[in-house]
Amino acid sequence: MNNLFIETDFGEIRCLENKGKGDVPTIFIHGFMGVADSWREVINSTGSHSLAVDVVGHGKSRFIDTEHPYTVEYWSNSINQLIKSKNLDKVNVCGYSMGGRLSIAFASQYPDSINKLILESSSLGINDVDERERRLIEDLDRCNQIENNLEKFVNTWESLPMFENQEIRNKIGFQEQRKHRLSHDSLQLSESLKLFSQGAMKSYIDEFTVFDFPIHLINGTEDVKYMDISNRMSTQNKNVNIHSVDSGHNVHLERPNIFIDIIKDILNSN
């Protein structure tokens, strides 16, 4: 597996590449506080051509100027720059949680680049303006917590109910995840949350309804909130397929073997 650094509008974006089989590669996008390495087991096991990125502000992908008024469009452009640097035409994009929303943002800006869109435990964003404002206030408070004491914030984050069975089901994966979370630069991570908060990003309901490519939603049945969101999303686009797994929010960590089988089936389907 190769480490790549691609020059983008943000600066350098770090990627992991597995040059496996398949004409259409898959780009994997992690969730909040994740890193490209969060996908190592998945991309090793699928055996297909895969690229996993460190989302800007995470891992080794950094904002070159934390005072610059970046937008989500910069993010979409950075993925397009990655695709162009590899001389690719179509890609599959698989995003988890926050990474799912970023995948949707990219797909809405560059729909002709999408072969298949795979969303794990994700949403289209918050449609209600007042609710979106409340979420932004909450996330800005989280940013302050991150900058003041990252380890304390990680402890609080890991205690959320939607993550409660992770350590039980995959202790090694959970410990590796925690190591990655604690390795972040606090200021960079905070800037990433300010930019990619559900309170800062728009809702992509209108764009989603006209996506004209296969869409696969993967969810844990214990994650009732996001199961409900996926069920609503399935009514908003005829191309949606839902895959439900006995799991919490992070299916690829809690049930890696099942998740990998689902990804293989999706990539091999017409």
Short mmCIF file of C-alpha atoms in Angstrom, two decimals:
data_model
loop_
_atom_site.label_atom_id
_atom_site.label_comp_id
_atom_site.label_asym_id
_atom_site.label_seq_id
_atom_site.Cartn_x
_atom_site.Cartn_y
_atom_site.Cartn_z
CA MET A 1 0.00 0.00 0.00
CA ASN A 2 1.45 3.33 -1.09
CA ASN A 3 1.39 6.74 0.61
CA LEU A 4 0.62 9.59 -1.78
CA PHE A 5 0.55 13.35 -1.29
CA ILE A 6 -1.57 15.29 -3.77
CA GLU A 7 -1.32 19.07 -4.13
CA THR A 8 -4.78 20.66 -3.85
CA ASP A 9 -6.38 24.02 -3.06
CA PHE A 10 -6.02 23.19 0.66
CA GLY A 11 -2.39 22.20 0.32
CA GLU A 12 -1.15 18.63 0.37
CA ILE A 13 -3.76 15.88 0.87
CA ARG A 14 -2.47 12.51 2.02
CA CYS A 15 -3.83 9.32 0.44
CA LEU A 16 -3.33 5.59 0.80
CA GLU A 17 -3.49 3.67 -2.46
CA ASN A 18 -3.96 -0.05 -2.96
CA LYS A 19 -3.42 -0.88 -6.63
CA GLY A 20 -5.75 -3.83 -6.76
CA LYS A 21 -7.95 -5.10 -9.57
CA GLY A 22 -10.81 -3.30 -11.26
CA ASP A 23 -11.16 -0.60 -13.89
CA VAL A 24 -13.06 1.79 -11.59
CA PRO A 25 -11.24 2.61 -8.33
CA THR A 26 -13.01 3.39 -5.06
CA ILE A 27 -12.23 6.46 -2.96
CA PHE A 28 -12.85 5.92 0.77
CA ILE A 29 -13.57 8.93 2.98
CA HIS A 30 -13.44 8.55 6.77
CA GLY A 31 -15.62 10.15 9.42
CA PHE A 32 -14.89 12.86 11.98
CA MET A 33 -11.60 12.17 13.83
CA GLY A 34 -10.77 9.30 11.50
CA VAL A 35 -7.83 8.94 9.09
CA ALA A 36 -7.22 7.16 5.80
CA ASP A 37 -5.81 4.23 7.79
CA SER A 38 -9.31 3.66 9.22
CA TRP A 39 -10.01 1.85 5.92
CA ARG A 40 -6.87 -0.35 5.80
CA GLU A 41 -8.64 -3.62 6.60
CA VAL A 42 -11.42 -2.87 4.13
CA ILE A 43 -9.24 -1.89 1.19
CA ASN A 44 -6.79 -4.73 1.83
CA SER A 45 -9.60 -7.29 1.96
CA THR A 46 -11.60 -6.15 -1.07
CA GLY A 47 -8.55 -6.51 -3.30
CA SER A 48 -9.84 -3.77 -5.60
CA HIS A 49 -8.10 -0.58 -6.69
CA SER A 50 -8.71 1.77 -3.76
CA LEU A 51 -7.70 5.20 -2.52
CA ALA A 52 -8.33 6.40 1.04
CA VAL A 53 -7.79 10.05 1.96
CA ASP A 54 -7.02 11.95 5.12
CA VAL A 55 -9.78 14.58 5.16
CA VAL A 56 -8.22 18.03 5.50
CA GLY A 57 -7.57 18.84 9.16
CA HIS A 58 -7.15 15.12 9.93
CA GLY A 59 -4.02 13.01 9.94
CA LYS A 60 -1.41 14.42 7.59
CA SER A 61 -3.78 16.52 5.45
CA ARG A 62 -3.54 20.04 6.79
CA PHE A 63 -5.03 23.46 6.18
CA ILE A 64 -2.17 25.61 4.89
CA ASP A 65 -3.93 28.70 6.26
CA THR A 66 -6.38 28.31 9.14
CA GLU A 67 -7.48 31.93 8.65
CA HIS A 68 -8.58 31.39 5.04
CA PRO A 69 -12.37 31.34 4.39
CA TYR A 70 -12.48 27.82 2.95
CA THR A 71 -15.78 26.34 1.75
CA VAL A 72 -17.02 22.80 1.15
CA GLU A 73 -16.47 23.43 -2.57
CA TYR A 74 -12.73 23.46 -1.82
CA TRP A 75 -13.17 19.93 -0.50
CA SER A 76 -14.95 18.73 -3.64
CA ASN A 77 -12.27 20.39 -5.76
CA SER A 78 -9.54 18.59 -3.81
CA ILE A 79 -11.08 15.19 -4.60
CA ASN A 80 -11.45 16.21 -8.24
CA GLN A 81 -7.77 17.17 -8.25
CA LEU A 82 -6.93 13.73 -6.84
CA ILE A 83 -8.96 12.06 -9.60
CA LYS A 84 -7.29 14.15 -12.31
CA SER A 85 -3.82 13.48 -10.90
CA LYS A 86 -4.48 9.75 -11.31
CA ASN A 87 -5.91 10.21 -14.82
CA LEU A 88 -9.21 8.66 -13.78
CA ASP A 89 -12.56 9.05 -15.47
CA LYS A 90 -15.14 7.44 -13.16
CA VAL A 91 -14.76 6.50 -9.48
CA ASN A 92 -16.81 4.84 -6.78
CA VAL A 93 -16.96 6.93 -3.61
CA CYS A 94 -17.55 5.39 -0.18
CA GLY A 95 -17.96 7.72 2.80
CA TYR A 96 -18.63 7.05 6.46
CA SER A 97 -20.68 9.47 8.62
CA MET A 98 -19.16 12.93 8.06
CA GLY A 99 -17.28 11.38 5.14
CA GLY A 100 -20.63 10.36 3.69
CA ARG A 101 -21.81 13.96 3.66
CA LEU A 102 -18.54 14.97 2.03
CA SER A 103 -19.08 12.23 -0.55
CA ILE A 104 -22.53 13.65 -1.29
CA ALA A 105 -21.07 17.15 -1.57
CA PHE A 106 -18.50 15.90 -4.08
CA ALA A 107 -21.13 13.95 -6.03
CA SER A 108 -23.36 17.01 -6.24
CA GLN A 109 -20.52 19.09 -7.68
CA TYR A 110 -19.02 16.40 -9.94
CA PRO A 111 -21.86 13.96 -10.73
CA ASP A 112 -20.28 12.83 -14.00
CA SER A 113 -17.31 11.44 -12.05
CA ILE A 114 -19.46 9.05 -9.98
CA ASN A 115 -19.88 5.41 -10.90
CA LYS A 116 -21.40 4.27 -7.58
CA LEU A 117 -22.00 6.18 -4.34
CA ILE A 118 -21.73 4.23 -1.07
CA LEU A 119 -22.82 5.94 2.15
CA GLU A 120 -22.27 4.37 5.56
CA SER A 121 -24.30 5.83 8.44
CA SER A 122 -24.67 9.19 6.78
CA SER A 123 -27.25 11.85 5.97
CA LEU A 124 -28.05 14.62 3.53
CA GLY A 125 -27.47 17.26 6.19
CA ILE A 126 -29.91 19.35 8.20
CA ASN A 127 -32.71 20.92 6.17
CA ASP A 128 -34.27 23.09 8.91
CA VAL A 129 -32.44 26.41 9.20
CA ASP A 130 -33.04 26.86 12.94
CA GLU A 131 -31.92 23.31 13.68
CA ARG A 132 -28.83 23.83 11.55
CA GLU A 133 -27.99 26.96 13.53
CA ARG A 134 -28.37 25.09 16.82
CA ARG A 135 -26.06 22.36 15.55
CA LEU A 136 -23.43 24.89 14.53
CA ILE A 137 -23.47 26.40 18.04
CA GLU A 138 -23.02 22.89 19.51
CA ASP A 139 -20.15 22.10 17.17
CA LEU A 140 -18.39 25.40 17.80
CA ASP A 141 -18.48 24.50 21.50
CA ARG A 142 -16.98 21.12 20.57
CA CYS A 143 -14.24 22.99 18.71
CA ASN A 144 -13.36 24.86 21.90
CA GLN A 145 -13.26 21.57 23.80
CA ILE A 146 -10.96 20.04 21.19
CA GLU A 147 -8.55 22.97 21.34
CA ASN A 148 -8.55 23.03 25.15
CA ASN A 149 -8.14 19.31 25.85
CA LEU A 150 -8.22 16.81 22.97
CA GLU A 151 -7.96 13.69 25.14
CA LYS A 152 -10.88 14.78 27.34
CA PHE A 153 -12.93 15.48 24.21
CA VAL A 154 -12.10 12.06 22.75
CA ASN A 155 -13.18 10.40 26.01
CA THR A 156 -16.50 12.24 25.87
CA TRP A 157 -16.99 11.45 22.17
CA GLU A 158 -16.32 7.75 22.66
CA SER A 159 -18.95 7.59 25.41
CA LEU A 160 -21.77 8.53 23.01
CA PRO A 161 -24.49 5.82 22.88
CA MET A 162 -24.04 5.12 19.16
CA PHE A 163 -20.48 3.93 19.84
CA GLU A 164 -21.18 1.87 22.97
CA ASN A 165 -20.45 -1.62 21.57
CA GLN A 166 -17.39 -0.83 19.51
CA GLU A 167 -14.77 -1.93 22.04
CA ILE A 168 -16.69 -5.12 22.81
CA ARG A 169 -17.04 -6.13 19.17
CA ASN A 170 -13.61 -5.10 17.92
CA LYS A 171 -11.18 -4.28 20.72
CA ILE A 172 -8.12 -4.04 18.49
CA GLY A 173 -9.93 -1.85 15.96
CA PHE A 174 -11.29 0.34 18.74
CA GLN A 175 -7.83 0.83 20.25
CA GLU A 176 -6.38 1.67 16.84
CA GLN A 177 -9.20 4.16 16.27
CA ARG A 178 -8.48 5.82 19.62
CA LYS A 179 -4.79 6.08 18.78
CA HIS A 180 -5.64 7.85 15.52
CA ARG A 181 -8.05 10.22 17.28
CA LEU A 182 -5.48 11.25 19.86
CA SER A 183 -2.80 11.78 17.19
CA HIS A 184 -4.59 14.73 15.58
CA ASP A 185 -3.40 18.30 15.72
CA SER A 186 -6.06 20.00 17.89
CA LEU A 187 -6.20 23.25 15.91
CA GLN A 188 -6.36 21.46 12.55
CA LEU A 189 -9.12 19.14 13.78
CA SER A 190 -11.08 22.06 15.19
CA GLU A 191 -10.86 23.91 11.86
CA SER A 192 -12.11 20.81 10.06
CA LEU A 193 -15.16 20.57 12.32
CA LYS A 194 -15.92 24.27 11.81
CA LEU A 195 -15.93 23.71 8.05
CA PHE A 196 -17.68 20.31 7.88
CA SER A 197 -20.13 20.60 10.77
CA GLN A 198 -23.70 19.67 9.88
CA GLY A 199 -24.48 23.16 11.12
CA ALA A 200 -22.11 24.73 8.57
CA MET A 201 -22.92 22.57 5.54
CA LYS A 202 -26.07 22.89 3.47
CA SER A 203 -28.67 20.16 3.06
CA TYR A 204 -28.25 18.17 -0.17
CA ILE A 205 -31.83 16.93 -0.48
CA ASP A 206 -32.46 18.66 -3.82
CA GLU A 207 -29.21 17.40 -5.34
CA PHE A 208 -29.71 13.88 -4.01
CA THR A 209 -33.10 13.46 -5.66
CA VAL A 210 -31.58 13.79 -9.14
CA PHE A 211 -28.48 11.61 -8.66
CA ASP A 212 -28.55 9.25 -11.63
CA PHE A 213 -26.19 6.49 -10.51
CA PRO A 214 -26.41 3.55 -8.08
CA ILE A 215 -26.57 4.62 -4.42
CA HIS A 216 -25.91 2.14 -1.61
CA LEU A 217 -26.71 2.96 2.02
CA ILE A 218 -25.09 0.81 4.73
CA ASN A 219 -26.42 1.12 8.27
CA GLY A 220 -26.36 -0.58 11.65
CA THR A 221 -29.79 -1.63 12.88
CA GLU A 222 -28.90 -0.45 16.40
CA ASP A 223 -28.29 3.05 15.03
CA VAL A 224 -31.99 3.91 14.96
CA LYS A 225 -31.51 7.59 14.04
CA TYR A 226 -29.49 6.85 10.92
CA MET A 227 -31.63 3.86 9.96
CA ASP A 228 -34.60 6.25 9.90
CA ILE A 229 -32.60 8.74 7.84
CA SER A 230 -31.68 6.03 5.32
CA ASN A 231 -35.27 4.89 5.02
CA ARG A 232 -36.27 8.47 4.20
CA MET A 233 -33.43 8.77 1.71
CA SER A 234 -34.67 5.63 -0.04
CA THR A 235 -37.93 7.44 -0.83
CA GLN A 236 -36.06 10.41 -2.31
CA ASN A 237 -34.19 8.59 -5.06
CA LYS A 238 -35.16 5.44 -6.98
CA ASN A 239 -31.51 4.36 -7.28
CA VAL A 240 -31.10 3.72 -3.54
CA ASN A 241 -30.30 0.26 -2.14
CA ILE A 242 -30.23 -0.26 1.64
CA HIS A 243 -27.94 -2.74 3.40
CA SER A 244 -28.72 -3.31 7.10
CA VAL A 245 -26.26 -4.92 9.53
CA ASP A 246 -26.55 -5.92 13.19
CA SER A 247 -24.29 -3.09 14.33
CA GLY A 248 -24.06 0.41 15.73
CA HIS A 249 -22.99 3.55 13.86
CA ASN A 250 -19.58 2.40 12.58
CA VAL A 251 -20.35 -0.80 10.69
CA HIS A 252 -16.91 -1.20 9.12
CA LEU A 253 -15.32 -1.19 12.60
CA GLU A 254 -17.91 -3.24 14.49
CA ARG A 255 -18.66 -5.81 11.76
CA PRO A 256 -15.68 -5.60 9.38
CA ASN A 257 -16.17 -8.99 7.70
CA ILE A 258 -19.83 -8.31 6.92
CA PHE A 259 -19.02 -4.80 5.73
CA ILE A 260 -16.27 -6.09 3.44
CA ASP A 261 -18.62 -8.68 1.92
CA ILE A 262 -21.18 -5.94 1.24
CA ILE A 263 -18.56 -3.74 -0.43
CA LYS A 264 -17.39 -6.65 -2.59
CA ASP A 265 -20.96 -7.37 -3.68
CA ILE A 266 -21.57 -3.70 -4.49
CA LEU A 267 -18.37 -3.34 -6.51
CA ASN A 268 -19.09 -6.53 -8.44
CA SER A 269 -22.71 -5.66 -9.19
CA ASN A 270 -23.89 -4.12 -12.45
#
